[in-house]
XYZ file of N, CA and C in Angstrom:
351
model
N 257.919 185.445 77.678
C 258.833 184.334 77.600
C 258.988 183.662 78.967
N 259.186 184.196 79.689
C 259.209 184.234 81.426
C 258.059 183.009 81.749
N 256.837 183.087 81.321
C 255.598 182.635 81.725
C 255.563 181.571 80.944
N 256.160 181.344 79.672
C 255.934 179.728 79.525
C 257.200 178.770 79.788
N 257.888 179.413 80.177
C 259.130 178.416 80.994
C 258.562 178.727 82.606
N 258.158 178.989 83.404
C 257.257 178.802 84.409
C 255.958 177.998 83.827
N 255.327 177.952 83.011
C 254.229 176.648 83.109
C 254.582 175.157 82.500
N 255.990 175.620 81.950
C 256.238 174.481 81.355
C 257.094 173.519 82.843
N 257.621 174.335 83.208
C 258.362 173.832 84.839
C 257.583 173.358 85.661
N 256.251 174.499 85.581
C 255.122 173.540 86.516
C 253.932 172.445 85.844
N 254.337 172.187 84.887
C 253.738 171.371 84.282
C 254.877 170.079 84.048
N 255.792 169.857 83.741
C 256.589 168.868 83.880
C 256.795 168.264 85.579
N 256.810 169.110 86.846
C 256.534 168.835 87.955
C 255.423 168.435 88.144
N 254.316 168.636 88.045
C 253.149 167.645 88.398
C 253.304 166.133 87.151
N 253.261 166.451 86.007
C 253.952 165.136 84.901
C 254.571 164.205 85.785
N 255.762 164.495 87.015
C 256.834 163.594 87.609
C 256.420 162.914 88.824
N 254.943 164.187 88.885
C 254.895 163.502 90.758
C 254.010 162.327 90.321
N 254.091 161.684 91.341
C 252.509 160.718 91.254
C 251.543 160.101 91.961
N 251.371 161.113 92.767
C 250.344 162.023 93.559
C 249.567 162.936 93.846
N 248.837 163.514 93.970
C 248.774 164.854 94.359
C 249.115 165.012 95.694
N 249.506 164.347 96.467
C 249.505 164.509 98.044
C 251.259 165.412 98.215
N 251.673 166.006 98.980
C 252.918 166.902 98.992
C 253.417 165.873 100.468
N 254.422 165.275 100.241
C 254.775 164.577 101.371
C 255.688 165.421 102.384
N 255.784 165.241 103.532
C 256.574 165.650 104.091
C 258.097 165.971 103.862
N 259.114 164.759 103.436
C 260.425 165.237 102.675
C 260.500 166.223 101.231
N 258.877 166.201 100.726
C 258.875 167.384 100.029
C 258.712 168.870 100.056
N 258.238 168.848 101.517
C 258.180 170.061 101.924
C 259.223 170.386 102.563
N 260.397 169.610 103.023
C 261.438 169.280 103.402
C 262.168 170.606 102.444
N 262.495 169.830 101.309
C 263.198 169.571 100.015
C 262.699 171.460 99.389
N 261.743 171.802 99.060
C 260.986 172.938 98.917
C 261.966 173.986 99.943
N 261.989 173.652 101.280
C 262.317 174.312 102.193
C 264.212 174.924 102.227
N 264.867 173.214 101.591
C 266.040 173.589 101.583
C 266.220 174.392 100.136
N 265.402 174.349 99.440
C 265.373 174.838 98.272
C 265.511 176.759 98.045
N 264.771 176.823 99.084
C 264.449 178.149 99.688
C 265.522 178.720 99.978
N 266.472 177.993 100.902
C 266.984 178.430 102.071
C 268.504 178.791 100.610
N 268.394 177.634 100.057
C 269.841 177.957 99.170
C 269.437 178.792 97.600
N 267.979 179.095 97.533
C 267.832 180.325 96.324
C 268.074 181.353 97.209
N 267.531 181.611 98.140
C 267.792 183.008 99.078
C 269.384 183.057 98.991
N 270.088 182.409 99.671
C 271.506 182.759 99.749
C 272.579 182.922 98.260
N 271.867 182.485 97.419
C 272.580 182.831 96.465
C 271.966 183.722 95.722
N 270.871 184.157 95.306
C 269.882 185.395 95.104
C 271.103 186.878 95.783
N 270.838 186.406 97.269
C 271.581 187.613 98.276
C 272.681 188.167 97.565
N 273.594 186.934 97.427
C 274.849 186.849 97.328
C 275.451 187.455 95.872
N 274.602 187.068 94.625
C 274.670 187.477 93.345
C 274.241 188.653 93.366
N 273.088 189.119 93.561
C 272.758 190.476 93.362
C 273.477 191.615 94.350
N 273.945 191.254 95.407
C 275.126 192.302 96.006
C 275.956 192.338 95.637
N 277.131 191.818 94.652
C 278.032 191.346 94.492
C 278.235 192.284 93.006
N 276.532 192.259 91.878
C 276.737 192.570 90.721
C 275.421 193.237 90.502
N 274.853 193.302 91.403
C 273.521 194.895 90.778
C 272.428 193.882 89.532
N 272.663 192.840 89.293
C 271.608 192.684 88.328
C 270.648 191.238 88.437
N 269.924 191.825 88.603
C 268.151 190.951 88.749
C 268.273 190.116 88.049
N 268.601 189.867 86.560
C 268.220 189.066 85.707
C 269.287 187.676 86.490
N 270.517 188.094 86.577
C 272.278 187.309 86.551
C 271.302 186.505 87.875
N 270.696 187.234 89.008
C 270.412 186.530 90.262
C 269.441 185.714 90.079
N 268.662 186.074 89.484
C 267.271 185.291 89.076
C 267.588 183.772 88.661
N 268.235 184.371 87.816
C 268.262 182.871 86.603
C 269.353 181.562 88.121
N 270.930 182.459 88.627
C 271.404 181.698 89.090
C 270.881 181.369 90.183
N 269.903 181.925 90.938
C 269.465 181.114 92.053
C 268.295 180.368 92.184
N 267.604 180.227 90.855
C 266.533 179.322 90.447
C 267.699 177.681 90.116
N 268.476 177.903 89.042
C 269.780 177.104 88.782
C 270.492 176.275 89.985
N 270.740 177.253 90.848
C 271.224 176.649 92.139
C 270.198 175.330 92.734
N 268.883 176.107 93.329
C 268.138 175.037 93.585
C 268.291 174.092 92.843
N 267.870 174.110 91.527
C 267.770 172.519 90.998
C 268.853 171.721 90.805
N 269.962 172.690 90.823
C 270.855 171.430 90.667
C 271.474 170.710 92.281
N 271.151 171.737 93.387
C 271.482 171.239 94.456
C 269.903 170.216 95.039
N 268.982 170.118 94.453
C 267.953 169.179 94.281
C 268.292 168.149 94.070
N 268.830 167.918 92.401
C 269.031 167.246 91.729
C 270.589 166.301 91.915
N 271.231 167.096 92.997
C 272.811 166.785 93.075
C 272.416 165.585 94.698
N 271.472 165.583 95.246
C 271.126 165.388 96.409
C 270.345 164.320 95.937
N 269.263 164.338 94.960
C 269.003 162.566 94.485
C 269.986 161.903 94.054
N 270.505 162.671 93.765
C 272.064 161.584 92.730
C 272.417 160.623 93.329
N 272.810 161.649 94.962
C 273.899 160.944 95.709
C 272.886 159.924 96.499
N 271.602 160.054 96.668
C 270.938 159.422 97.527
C 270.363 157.862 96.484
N 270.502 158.375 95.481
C 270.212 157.236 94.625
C 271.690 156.178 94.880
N 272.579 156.842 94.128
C 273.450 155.796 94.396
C 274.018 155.422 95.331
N 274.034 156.197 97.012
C 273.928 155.780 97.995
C 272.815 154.413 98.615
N 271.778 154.457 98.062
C 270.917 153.651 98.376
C 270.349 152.639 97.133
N 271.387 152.474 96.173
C 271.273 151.838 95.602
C 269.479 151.784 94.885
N 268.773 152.824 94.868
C 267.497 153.571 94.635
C 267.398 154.242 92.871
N 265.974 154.197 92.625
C 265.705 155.179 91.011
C 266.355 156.567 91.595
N 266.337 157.341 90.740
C 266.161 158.652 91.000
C 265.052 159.480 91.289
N 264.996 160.470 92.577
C 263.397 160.858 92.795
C 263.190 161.874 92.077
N 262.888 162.383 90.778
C 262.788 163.670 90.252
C 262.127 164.368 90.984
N 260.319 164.125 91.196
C 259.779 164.739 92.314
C 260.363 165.098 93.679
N 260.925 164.738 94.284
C 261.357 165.622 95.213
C 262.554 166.808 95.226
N 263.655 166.423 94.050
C 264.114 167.233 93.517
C 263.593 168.353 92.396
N 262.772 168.331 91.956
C 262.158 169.482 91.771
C 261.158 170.612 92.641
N 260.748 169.381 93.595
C 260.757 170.187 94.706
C 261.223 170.987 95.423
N 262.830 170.639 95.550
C 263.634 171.905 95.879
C 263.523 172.693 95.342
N 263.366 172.478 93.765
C 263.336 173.486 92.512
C 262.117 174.856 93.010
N 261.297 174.212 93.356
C 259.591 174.792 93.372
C 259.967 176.000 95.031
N 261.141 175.512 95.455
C 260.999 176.137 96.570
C 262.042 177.123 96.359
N 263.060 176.938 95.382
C 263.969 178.001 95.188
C 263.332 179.094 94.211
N 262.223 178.486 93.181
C 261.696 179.279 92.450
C 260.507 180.482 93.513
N 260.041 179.752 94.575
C 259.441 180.927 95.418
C 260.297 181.714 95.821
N 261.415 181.532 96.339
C 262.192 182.411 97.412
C 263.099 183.460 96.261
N 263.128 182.793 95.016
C 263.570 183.978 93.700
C 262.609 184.897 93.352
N 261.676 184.490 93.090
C 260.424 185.096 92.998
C 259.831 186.202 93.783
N 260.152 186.089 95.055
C 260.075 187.136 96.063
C 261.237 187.819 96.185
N 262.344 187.735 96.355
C 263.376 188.691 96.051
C 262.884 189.404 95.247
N 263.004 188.849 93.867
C 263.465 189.660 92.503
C 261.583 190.413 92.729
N 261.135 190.254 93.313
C 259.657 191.192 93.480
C 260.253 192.799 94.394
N 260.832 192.025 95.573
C 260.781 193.065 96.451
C 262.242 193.791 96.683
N 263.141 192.930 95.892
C 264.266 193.687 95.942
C 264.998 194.502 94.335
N 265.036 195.682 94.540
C 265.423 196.262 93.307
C 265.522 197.839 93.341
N 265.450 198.103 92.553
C 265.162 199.922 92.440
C 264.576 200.449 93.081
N 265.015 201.757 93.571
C 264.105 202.473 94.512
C 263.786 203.644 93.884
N 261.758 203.878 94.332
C 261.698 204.988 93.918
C 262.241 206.368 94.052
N 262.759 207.318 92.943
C 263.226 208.235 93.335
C 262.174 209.417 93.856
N 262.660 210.285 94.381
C 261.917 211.214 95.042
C 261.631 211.910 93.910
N 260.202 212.727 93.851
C 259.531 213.330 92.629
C 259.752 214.984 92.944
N 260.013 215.082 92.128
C 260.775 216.862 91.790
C 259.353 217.662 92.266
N 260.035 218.211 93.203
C 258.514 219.291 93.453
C 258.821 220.681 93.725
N 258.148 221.470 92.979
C 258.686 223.209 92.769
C 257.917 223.334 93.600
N 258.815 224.389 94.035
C 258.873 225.234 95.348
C 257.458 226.723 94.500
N 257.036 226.506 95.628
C 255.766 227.939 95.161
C 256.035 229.163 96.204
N 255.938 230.113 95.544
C 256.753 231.032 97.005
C 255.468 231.765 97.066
């Protein structure tokens, strides 16, 4: 289930861009994306022990703090809305979740080993 809401995400992101070229404010955007899945990733899973609750909310976070950031820049600048670069944040909170929820979790327990006398 996991894997076609990841191709469908990365398939509606290339659908939006219209380019292939990755511009600079998108790597920007990717970056802050990062910076605010990590901190809320951190923050959820210390708080409540569970992978899934962090996962989902700090993929969530990015896009809507993506998406909350064209808003204002649209109607600040009297501008469309840039989906592409706001999903860009998306693409960058989805790495920095992605690596958590890889490397942070359960630890192996130590394996029972009889003693031979």
């Amino acid at each position: 289930m996991k894997i076609f809401f990841i191709a469908l995400f990365l398939f509606t992101y290339t659908h939006f861009s219209y380019s292939q070229q990755i511009s600079n404010d998108q790597l920007k955007h990717a970056g802050a994306g990062f910076v605010v899945s990590s901190i809320t990733y951190t923050t959820i899973y210390a708080t409540t022990k569970n992978k899934k609750l962090a996962f989902y909310l700090s993929i969530g976070s990015s896009l809507l703090a993506g998406f909350a950031k064209e808003y204002i820049d649209s109607r600040e600048f009297n501008t469309k809305l840039d989906t592409g670069e706001a999903l860009a944040t998306g693409v960058g909170g989805f790495v920095a979740t992605t690596s958590f929820s890889l490397f942070i979790g359960k630890k192996k327990k130590p394996k029972d080993v009889a003693l031979v006398n």
